[in-house]
mmCIF file of C-alpha atoms and ligand atoms in Angstrom:
data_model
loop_
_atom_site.group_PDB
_atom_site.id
_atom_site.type_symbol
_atom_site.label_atom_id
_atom_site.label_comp_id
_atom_site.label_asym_id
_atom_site.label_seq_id
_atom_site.Cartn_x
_atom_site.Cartn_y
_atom_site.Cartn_z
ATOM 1 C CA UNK A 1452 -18.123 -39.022 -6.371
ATOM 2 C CA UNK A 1453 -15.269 -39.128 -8.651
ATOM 3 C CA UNK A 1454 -11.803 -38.442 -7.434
ATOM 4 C CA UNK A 1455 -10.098 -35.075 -8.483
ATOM 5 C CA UNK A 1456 -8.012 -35.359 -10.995
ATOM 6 C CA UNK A 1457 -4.902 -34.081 -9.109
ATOM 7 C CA UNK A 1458 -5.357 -36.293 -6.593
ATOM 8 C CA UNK A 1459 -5.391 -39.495 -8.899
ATOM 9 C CA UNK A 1460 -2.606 -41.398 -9.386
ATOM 10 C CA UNK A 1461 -1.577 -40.217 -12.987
ATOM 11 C CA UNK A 1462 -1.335 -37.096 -11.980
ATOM 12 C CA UNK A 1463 0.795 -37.837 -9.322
ATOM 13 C CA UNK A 1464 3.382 -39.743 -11.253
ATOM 14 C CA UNK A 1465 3.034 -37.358 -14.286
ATOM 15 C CA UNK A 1466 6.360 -36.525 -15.532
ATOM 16 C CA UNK A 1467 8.892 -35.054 -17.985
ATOM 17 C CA UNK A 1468 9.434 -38.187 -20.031
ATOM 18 C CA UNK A 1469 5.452 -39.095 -20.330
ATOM 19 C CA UNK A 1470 4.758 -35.592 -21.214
ATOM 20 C CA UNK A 1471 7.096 -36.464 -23.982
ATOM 21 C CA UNK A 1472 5.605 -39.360 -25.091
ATOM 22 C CA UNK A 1473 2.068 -37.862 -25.301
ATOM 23 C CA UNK A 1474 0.621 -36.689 -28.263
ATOM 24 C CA UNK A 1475 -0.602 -32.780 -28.369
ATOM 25 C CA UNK A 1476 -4.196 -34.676 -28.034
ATOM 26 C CA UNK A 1477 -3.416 -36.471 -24.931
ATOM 27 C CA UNK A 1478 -1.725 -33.134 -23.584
ATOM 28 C CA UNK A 1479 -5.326 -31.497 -24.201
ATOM 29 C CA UNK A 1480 -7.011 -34.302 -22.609
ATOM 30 C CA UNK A 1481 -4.621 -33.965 -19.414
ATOM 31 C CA UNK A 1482 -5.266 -30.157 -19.648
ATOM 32 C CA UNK A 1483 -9.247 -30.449 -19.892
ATOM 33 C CA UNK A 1484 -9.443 -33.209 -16.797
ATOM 34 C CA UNK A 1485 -7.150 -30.873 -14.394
ATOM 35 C CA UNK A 1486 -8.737 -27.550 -15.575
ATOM 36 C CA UNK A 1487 -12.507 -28.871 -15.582
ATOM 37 C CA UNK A 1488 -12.144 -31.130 -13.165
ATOM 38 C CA UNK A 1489 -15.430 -30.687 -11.177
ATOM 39 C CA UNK A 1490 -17.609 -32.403 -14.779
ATOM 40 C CA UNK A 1491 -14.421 -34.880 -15.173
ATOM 41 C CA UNK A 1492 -12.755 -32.906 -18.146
ATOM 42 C CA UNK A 1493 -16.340 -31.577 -20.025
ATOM 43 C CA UNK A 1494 -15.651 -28.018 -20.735
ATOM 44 C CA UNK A 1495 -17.208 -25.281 -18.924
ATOM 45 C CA UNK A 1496 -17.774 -22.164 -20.605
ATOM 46 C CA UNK A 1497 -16.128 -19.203 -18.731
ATOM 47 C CA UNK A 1498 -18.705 -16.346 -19.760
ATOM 48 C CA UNK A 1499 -21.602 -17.987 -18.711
ATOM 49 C CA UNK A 1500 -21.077 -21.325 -16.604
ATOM 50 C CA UNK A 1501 -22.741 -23.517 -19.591
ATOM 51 C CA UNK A 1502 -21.481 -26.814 -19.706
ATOM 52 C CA UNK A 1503 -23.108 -27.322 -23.044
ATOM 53 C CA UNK A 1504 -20.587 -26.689 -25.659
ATOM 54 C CA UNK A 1505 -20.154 -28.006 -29.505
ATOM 55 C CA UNK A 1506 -16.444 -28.776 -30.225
ATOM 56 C CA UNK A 1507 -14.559 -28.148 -33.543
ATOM 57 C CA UNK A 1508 -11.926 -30.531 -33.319
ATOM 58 C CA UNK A 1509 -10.197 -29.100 -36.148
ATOM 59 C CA UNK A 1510 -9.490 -25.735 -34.429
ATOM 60 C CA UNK A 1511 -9.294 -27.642 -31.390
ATOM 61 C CA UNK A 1512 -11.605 -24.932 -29.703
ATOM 62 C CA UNK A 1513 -15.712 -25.530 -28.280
ATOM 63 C CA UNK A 1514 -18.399 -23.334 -28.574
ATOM 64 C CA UNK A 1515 -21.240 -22.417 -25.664
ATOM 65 C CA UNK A 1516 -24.255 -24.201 -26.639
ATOM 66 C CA UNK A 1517 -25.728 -21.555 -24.429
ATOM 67 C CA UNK A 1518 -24.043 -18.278 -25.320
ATOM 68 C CA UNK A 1519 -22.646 -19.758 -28.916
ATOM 69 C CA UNK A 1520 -18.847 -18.232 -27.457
ATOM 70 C CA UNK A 1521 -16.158 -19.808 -28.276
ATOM 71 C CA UNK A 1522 -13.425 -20.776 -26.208
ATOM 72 C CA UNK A 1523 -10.150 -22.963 -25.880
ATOM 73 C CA UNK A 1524 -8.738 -24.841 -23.044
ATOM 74 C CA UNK A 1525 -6.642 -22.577 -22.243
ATOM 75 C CA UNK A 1526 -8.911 -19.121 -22.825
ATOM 76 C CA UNK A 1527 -9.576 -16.913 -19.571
ATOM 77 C CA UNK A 1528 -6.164 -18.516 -18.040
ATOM 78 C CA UNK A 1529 -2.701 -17.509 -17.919
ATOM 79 C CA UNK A 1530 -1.379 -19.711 -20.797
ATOM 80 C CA UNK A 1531 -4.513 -17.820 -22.696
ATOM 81 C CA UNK A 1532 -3.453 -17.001 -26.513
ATOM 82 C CA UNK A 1533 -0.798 -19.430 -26.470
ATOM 83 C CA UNK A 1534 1.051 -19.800 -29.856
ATOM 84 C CA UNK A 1535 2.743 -23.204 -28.649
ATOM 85 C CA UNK A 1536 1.029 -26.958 -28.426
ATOM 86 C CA UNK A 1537 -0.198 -27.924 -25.385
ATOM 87 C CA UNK A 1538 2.441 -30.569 -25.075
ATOM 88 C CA UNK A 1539 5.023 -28.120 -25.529
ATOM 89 C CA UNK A 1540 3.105 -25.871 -22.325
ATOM 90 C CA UNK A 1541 2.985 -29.386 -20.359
ATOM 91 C CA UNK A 1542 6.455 -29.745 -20.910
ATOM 92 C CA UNK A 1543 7.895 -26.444 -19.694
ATOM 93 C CA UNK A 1544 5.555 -26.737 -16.423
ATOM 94 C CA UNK A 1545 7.269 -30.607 -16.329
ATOM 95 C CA UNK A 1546 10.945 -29.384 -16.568
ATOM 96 C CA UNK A 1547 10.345 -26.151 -14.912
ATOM 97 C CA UNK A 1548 9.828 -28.477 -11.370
ATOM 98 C CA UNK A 1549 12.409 -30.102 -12.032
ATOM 99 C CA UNK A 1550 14.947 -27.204 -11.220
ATOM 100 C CA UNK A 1551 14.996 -27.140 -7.613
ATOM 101 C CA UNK A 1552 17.404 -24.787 -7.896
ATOM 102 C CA UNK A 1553 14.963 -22.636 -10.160
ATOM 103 C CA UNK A 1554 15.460 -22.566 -13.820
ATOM 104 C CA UNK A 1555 16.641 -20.330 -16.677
ATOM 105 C CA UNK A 1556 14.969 -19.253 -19.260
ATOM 106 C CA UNK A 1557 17.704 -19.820 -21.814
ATOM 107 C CA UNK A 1558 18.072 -23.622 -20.258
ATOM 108 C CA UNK A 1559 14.357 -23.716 -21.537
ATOM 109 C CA UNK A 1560 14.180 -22.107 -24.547
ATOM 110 C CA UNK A 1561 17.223 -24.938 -25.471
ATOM 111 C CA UNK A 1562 14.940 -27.737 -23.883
ATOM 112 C CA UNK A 1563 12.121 -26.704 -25.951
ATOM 113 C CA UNK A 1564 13.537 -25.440 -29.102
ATOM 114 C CA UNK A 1565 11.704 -22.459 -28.700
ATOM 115 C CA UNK A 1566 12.809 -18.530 -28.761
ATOM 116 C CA UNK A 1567 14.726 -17.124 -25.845
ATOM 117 C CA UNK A 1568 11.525 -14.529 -25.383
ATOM 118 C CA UNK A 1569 9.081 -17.573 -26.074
ATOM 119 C CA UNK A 1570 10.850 -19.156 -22.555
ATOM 120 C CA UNK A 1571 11.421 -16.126 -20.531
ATOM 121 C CA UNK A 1572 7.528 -15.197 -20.683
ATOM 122 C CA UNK A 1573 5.818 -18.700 -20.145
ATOM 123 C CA UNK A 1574 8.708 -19.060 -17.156
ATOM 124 C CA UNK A 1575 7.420 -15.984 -15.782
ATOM 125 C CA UNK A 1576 3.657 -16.859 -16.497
ATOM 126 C CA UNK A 1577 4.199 -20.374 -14.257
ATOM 127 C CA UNK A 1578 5.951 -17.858 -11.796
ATOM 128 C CA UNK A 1579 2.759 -15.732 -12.090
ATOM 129 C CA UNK A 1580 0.178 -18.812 -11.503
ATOM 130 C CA UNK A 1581 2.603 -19.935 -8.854
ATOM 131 C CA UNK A 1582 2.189 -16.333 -6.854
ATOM 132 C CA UNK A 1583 -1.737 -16.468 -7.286
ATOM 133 C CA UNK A 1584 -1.933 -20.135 -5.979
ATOM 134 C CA UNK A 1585 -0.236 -18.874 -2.377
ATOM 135 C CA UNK A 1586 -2.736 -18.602 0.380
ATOM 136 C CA UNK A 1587 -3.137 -15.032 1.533
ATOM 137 C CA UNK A 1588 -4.095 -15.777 5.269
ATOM 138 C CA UNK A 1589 -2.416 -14.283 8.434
ATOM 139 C CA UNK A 1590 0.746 -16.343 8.924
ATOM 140 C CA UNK A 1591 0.458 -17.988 12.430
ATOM 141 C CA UNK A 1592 2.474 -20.014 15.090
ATOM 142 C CA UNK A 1593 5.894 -19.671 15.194
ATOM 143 C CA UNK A 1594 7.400 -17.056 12.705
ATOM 144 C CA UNK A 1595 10.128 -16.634 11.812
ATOM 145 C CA UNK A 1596 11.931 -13.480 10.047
ATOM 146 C CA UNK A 1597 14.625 -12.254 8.168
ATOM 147 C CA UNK A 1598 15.726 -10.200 5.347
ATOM 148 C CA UNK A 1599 18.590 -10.001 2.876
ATOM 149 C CA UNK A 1600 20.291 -8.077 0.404
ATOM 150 C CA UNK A 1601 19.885 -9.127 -3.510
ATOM 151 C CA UNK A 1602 21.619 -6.895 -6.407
ATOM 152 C CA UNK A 1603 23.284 -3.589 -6.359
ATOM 153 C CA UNK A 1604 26.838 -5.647 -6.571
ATOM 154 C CA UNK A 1605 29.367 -2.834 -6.599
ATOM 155 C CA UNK A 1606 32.811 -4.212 -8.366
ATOM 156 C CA UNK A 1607 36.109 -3.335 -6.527
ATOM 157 C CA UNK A 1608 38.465 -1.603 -8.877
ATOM 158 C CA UNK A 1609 41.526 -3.306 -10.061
ATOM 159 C CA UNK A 1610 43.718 -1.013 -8.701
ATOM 160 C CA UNK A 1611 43.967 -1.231 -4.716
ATOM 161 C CA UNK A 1612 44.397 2.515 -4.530
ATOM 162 C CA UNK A 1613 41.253 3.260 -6.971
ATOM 163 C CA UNK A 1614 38.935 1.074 -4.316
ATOM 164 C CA UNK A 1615 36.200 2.425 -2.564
ATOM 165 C CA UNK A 1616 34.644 1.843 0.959
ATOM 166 C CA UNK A 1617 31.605 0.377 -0.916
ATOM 167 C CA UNK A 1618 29.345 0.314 2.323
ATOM 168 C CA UNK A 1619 29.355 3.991 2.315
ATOM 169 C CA UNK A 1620 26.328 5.231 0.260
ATOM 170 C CA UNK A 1621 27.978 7.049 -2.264
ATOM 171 C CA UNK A 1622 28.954 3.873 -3.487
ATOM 172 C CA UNK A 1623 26.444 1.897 -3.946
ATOM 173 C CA UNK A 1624 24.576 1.794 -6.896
ATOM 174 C CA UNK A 1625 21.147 2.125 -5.840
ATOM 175 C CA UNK A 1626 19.472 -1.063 -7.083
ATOM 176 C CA UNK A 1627 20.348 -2.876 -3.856
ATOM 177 C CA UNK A 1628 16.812 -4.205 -2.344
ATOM 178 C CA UNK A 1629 15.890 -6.328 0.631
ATOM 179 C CA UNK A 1630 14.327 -9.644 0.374
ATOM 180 C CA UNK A 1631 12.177 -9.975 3.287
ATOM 181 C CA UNK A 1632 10.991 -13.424 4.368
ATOM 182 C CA UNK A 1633 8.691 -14.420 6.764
ATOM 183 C CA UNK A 1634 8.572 -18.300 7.435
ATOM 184 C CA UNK A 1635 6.011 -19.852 9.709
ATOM 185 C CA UNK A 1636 7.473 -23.310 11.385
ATOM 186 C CA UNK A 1637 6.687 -26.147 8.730
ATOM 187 C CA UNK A 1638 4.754 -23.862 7.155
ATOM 188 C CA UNK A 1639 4.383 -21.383 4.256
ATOM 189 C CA UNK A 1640 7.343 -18.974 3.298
ATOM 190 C CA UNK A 1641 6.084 -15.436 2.129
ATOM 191 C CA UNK A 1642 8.127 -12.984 0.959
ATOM 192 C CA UNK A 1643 8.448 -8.960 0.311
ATOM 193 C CA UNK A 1644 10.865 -6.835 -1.535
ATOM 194 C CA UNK A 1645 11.970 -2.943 0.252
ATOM 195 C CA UNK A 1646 14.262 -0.929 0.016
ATOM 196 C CA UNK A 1647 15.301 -1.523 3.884
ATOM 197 C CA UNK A 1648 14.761 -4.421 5.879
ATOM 198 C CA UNK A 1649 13.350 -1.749 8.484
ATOM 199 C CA UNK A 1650 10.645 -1.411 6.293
ATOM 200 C CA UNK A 1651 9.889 -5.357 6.981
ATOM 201 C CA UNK A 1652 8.152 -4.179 10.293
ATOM 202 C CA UNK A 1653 5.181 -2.900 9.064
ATOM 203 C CA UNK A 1654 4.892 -5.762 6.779
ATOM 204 C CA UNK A 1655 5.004 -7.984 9.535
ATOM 205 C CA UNK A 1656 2.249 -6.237 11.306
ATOM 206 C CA UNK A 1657 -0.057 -6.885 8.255
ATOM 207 C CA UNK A 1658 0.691 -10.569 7.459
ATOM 208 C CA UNK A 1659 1.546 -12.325 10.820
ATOM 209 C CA UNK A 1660 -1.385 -13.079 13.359
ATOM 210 C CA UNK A 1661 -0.982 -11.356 17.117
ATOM 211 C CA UNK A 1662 -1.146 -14.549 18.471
ATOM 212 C CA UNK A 1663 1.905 -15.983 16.387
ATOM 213 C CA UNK A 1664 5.523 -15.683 18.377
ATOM 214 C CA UNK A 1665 7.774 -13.806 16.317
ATOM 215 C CA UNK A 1666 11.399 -14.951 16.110
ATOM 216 C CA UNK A 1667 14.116 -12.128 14.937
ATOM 217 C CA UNK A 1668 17.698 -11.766 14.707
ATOM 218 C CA UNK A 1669 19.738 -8.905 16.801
ATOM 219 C CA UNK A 1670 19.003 -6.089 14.283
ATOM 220 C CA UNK A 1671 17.337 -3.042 16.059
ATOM 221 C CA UNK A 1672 14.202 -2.315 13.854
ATOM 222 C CA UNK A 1673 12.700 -5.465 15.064
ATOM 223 C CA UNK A 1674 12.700 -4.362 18.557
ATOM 224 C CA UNK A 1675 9.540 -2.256 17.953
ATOM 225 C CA UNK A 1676 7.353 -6.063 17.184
ATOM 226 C CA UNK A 1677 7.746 -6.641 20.753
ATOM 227 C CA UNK A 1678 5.381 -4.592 21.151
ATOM 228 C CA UNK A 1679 2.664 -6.418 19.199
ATOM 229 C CA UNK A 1680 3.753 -9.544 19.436
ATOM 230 C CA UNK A 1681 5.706 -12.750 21.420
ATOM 231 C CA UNK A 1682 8.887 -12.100 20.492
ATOM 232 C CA UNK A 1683 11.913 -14.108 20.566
ATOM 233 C CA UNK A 1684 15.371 -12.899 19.666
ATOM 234 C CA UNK A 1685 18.785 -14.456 18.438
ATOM 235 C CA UNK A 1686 22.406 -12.208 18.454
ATOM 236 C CA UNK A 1687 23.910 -13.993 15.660
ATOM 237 C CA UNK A 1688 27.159 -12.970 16.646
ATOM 238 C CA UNK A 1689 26.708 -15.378 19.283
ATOM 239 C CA UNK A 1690 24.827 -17.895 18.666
ATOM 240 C CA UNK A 1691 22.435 -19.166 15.626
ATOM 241 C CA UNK A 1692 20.178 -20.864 17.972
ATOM 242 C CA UNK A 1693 20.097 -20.127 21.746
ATOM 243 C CA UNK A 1694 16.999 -21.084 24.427
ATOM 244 C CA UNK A 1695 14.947 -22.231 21.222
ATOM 245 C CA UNK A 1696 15.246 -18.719 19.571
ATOM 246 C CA UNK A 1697 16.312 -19.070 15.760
ATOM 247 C CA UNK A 1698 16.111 -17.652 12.478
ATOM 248 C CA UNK A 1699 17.437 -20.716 10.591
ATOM 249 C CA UNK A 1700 14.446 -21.763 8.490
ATOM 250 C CA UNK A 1701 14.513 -18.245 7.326
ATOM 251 C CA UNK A 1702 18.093 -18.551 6.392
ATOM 252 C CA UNK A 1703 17.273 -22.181 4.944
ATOM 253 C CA UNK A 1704 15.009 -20.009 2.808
ATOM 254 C CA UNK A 1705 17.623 -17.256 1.556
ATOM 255 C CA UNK A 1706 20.165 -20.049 1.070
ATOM 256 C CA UNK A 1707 18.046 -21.662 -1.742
ATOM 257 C CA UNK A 1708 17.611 -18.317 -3.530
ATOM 258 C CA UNK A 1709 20.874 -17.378 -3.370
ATOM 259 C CA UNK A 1710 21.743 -21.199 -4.822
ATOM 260 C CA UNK A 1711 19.265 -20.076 -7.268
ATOM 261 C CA UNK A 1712 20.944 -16.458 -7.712
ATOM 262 C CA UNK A 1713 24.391 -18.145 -8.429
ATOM 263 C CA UNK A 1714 23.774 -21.502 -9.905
ATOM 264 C CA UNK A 1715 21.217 -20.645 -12.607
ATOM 265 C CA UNK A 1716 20.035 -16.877 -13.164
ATOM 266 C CA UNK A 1717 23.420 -15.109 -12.145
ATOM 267 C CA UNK A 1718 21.152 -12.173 -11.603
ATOM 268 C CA UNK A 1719 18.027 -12.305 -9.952
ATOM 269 C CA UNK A 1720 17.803 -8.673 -8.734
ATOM 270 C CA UNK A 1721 15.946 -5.709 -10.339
ATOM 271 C CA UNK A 1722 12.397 -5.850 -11.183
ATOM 272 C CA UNK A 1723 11.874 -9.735 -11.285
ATOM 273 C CA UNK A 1724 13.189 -10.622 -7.798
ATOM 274 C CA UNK A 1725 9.979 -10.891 -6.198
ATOM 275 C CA UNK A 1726 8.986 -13.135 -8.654
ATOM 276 C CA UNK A 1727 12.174 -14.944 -8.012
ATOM 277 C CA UNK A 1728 11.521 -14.840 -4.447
ATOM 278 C CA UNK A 1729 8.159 -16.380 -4.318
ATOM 279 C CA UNK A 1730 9.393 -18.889 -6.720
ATOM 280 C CA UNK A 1731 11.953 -20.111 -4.584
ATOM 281 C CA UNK A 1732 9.234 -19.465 -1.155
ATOM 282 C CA UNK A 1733 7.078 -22.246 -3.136
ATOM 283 C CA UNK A 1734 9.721 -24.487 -3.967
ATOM 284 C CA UNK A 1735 11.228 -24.326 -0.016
ATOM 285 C CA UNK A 1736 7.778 -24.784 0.931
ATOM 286 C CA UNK A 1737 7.249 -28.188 -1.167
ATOM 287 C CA UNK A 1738 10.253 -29.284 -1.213
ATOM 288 C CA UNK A 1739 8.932 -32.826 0.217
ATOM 289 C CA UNK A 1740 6.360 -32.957 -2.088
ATOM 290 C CA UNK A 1741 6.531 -35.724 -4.682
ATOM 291 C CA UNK A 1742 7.752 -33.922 -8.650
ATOM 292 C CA UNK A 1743 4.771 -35.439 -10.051
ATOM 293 C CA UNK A 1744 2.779 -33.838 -7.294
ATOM 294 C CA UNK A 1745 4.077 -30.171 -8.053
ATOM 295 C CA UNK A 1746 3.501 -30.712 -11.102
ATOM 296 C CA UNK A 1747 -0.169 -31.350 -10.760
ATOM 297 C CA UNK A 1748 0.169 -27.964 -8.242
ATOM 298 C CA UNK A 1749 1.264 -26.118 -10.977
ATOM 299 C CA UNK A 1750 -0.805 -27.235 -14.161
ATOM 300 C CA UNK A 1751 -3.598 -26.475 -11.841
ATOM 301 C CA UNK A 1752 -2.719 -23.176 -10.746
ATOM 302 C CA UNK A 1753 -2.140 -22.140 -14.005
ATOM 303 C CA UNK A 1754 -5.314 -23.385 -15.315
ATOM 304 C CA UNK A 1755 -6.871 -21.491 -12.012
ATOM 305 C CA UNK A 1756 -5.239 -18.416 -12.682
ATOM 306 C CA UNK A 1757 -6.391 -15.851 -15.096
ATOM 307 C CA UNK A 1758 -5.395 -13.815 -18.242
ATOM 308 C CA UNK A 1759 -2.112 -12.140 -16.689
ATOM 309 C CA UNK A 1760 -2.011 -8.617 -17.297
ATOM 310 C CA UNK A 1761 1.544 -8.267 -16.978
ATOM 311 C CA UNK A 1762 2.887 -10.505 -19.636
ATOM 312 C CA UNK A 1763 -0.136 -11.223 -22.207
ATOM 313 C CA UNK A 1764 1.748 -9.741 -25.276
ATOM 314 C CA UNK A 1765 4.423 -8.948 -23.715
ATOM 315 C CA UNK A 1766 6.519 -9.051 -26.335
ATOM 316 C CA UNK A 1767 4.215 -7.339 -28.813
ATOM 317 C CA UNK A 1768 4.424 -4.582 -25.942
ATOM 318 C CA UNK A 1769 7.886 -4.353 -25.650
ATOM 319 C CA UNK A 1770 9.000 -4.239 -29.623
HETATM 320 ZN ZN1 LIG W 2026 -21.483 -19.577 -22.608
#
């Protein structure tokens, strides 16, 4: 049987500067053999499973010998109704792993020579195709959990007498949320976005396996997982690991998106966190994993995911 193509070597050592060097037709190729990887790059035709199809090489799309539809390398996935080149597509997935410290969409849209808008939606499409890759199994062993505060930033007044106590509610703004991470021991990082990091408990319940042992910091709403599960607790005020109790893989996690917060998006609160979180939860996660390798991970998770409902026309939406 013939090797999968993302386990091959040139996928493993694809990069930025020999996605540069291909032409769009060798970008296709690439595409085909990663998305149709089970006939070795032959098209398969989404609506009915055909893989018979005719190809008109000047649209550069095929047509179902079986149900005569047509269909691109790209159609029924998330880079579906793409206006750029395939090269261009490769490229942004290429540089986008590059940023371990995430990457902005106005950094790309300079990269690529393509409209701010153009880069903020594919960014957020690879962010999309990165969330639908994740696993959605019960989280098990050792756990560990956290949360943190993103947004909301209330600035002092100048004036010393003008200044507020700004941890009294009154003066927040009300777009403070809570990043809540749950991190299992060299395992996968999944993440949640509340209002409260109380509210983390119940997420807890529904994501992390009975038999898993729980590890928490001091705060009191966690007290109440003790009753469901092996708990293990750490006062940070005294120690950050005591008697094999930590949260510091948690805290490994929040220090890469707040890296990410500061060094490149400035401002990864509102309605995009969560995206930013799991971004940042898959880049923790494979952070030993070779660039040409999460590269491959991410060409074929956007070729696996589908037509994304949130940002298809987004644009065309929003004007
Ligand atoms: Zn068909």
């Amino acid at each position: 049987m013939s090797q999968h193509f993302l386990l091959s070597a040139a996928a493993r050592t694809l990069s930025l500067a020999k996605v540069m060097r291909m032409s769009d037709a060798a970008a296709r190729e690439t595409f085909k053999a990663i998305r149709w990887a089970s006939t070795e790059g032959e098209p398969v035709c989404a609506k009915c499973g055909c893989v018979e199809a005719y190809e008109i090489a000047t649209r550069q799309i095929f047509k179902c010998k079986g149900c005569l539809a047509q269909f691109s390398v790209t159609s029924g996935t998330i880079f579906a109704s793409r206006k750029l080149p395939i090269r261009d597509i490769l490229a942004a997935i290429a540089i986008f792993v590059n940023g371990a410290k995430g990457y902005s969409a106005l950094q790309l849209s300079r990269d690529l020579d393509v409209q701010y808008k153009t880069a903020f939606v594919m960014a957020h499409k690879i962010r999309e195709a990165i969330a639908t890759s994740r696993e959605a199994d019960l989280l098990t062993g050792i756990v560990e959990i956290d949360g943190a505060y993103f947004g909301g930033y209330v600035k002092p007044a100048n004036q010393r007498k003008d200044r507020v106590d700004r941890r009294t509610l009154n003066a927040q703004s009300g777009k403070r949320q809570v990043v809540v991470a749950m991190r299992e021991r060299e395992g996968e990082t999944r993440t949640f976005i509340t209002k409260t990091e109380r509210e983390g408990v119940a997420l807890v319940a529904a994501n992390v396996h009975r038999d898993a042992t729980v590890h928490a910091d001091e705060a009191t709403h966690w007290d109440t997982l003790s009753a469901r599960y092996l708990t293990k607790r750490i006062n940070h005020s005294q120690a950050y690991s005591l008697d094999g109790a930590c949260t510091n893989q948690a805290e490994s996690f929040f220090s890469r998106l707040r890296r990410a917060e500061f060094g490149t998006h400035h401002h990864v609160a509102g309605k995009y966190l969560s995206a930013y979180a799991a971004e940042m939860a898959w880049r923790e996660d494979n952070r030993r994993v070779a660039n040409g390798e999460q590269f491959g991970m991410i060409v074929g998770a956007a070729m696996a995911a589908p037509v994304s409902r949130q940002w298809k026309g987004y644009w065309q939406r929003a004007a």
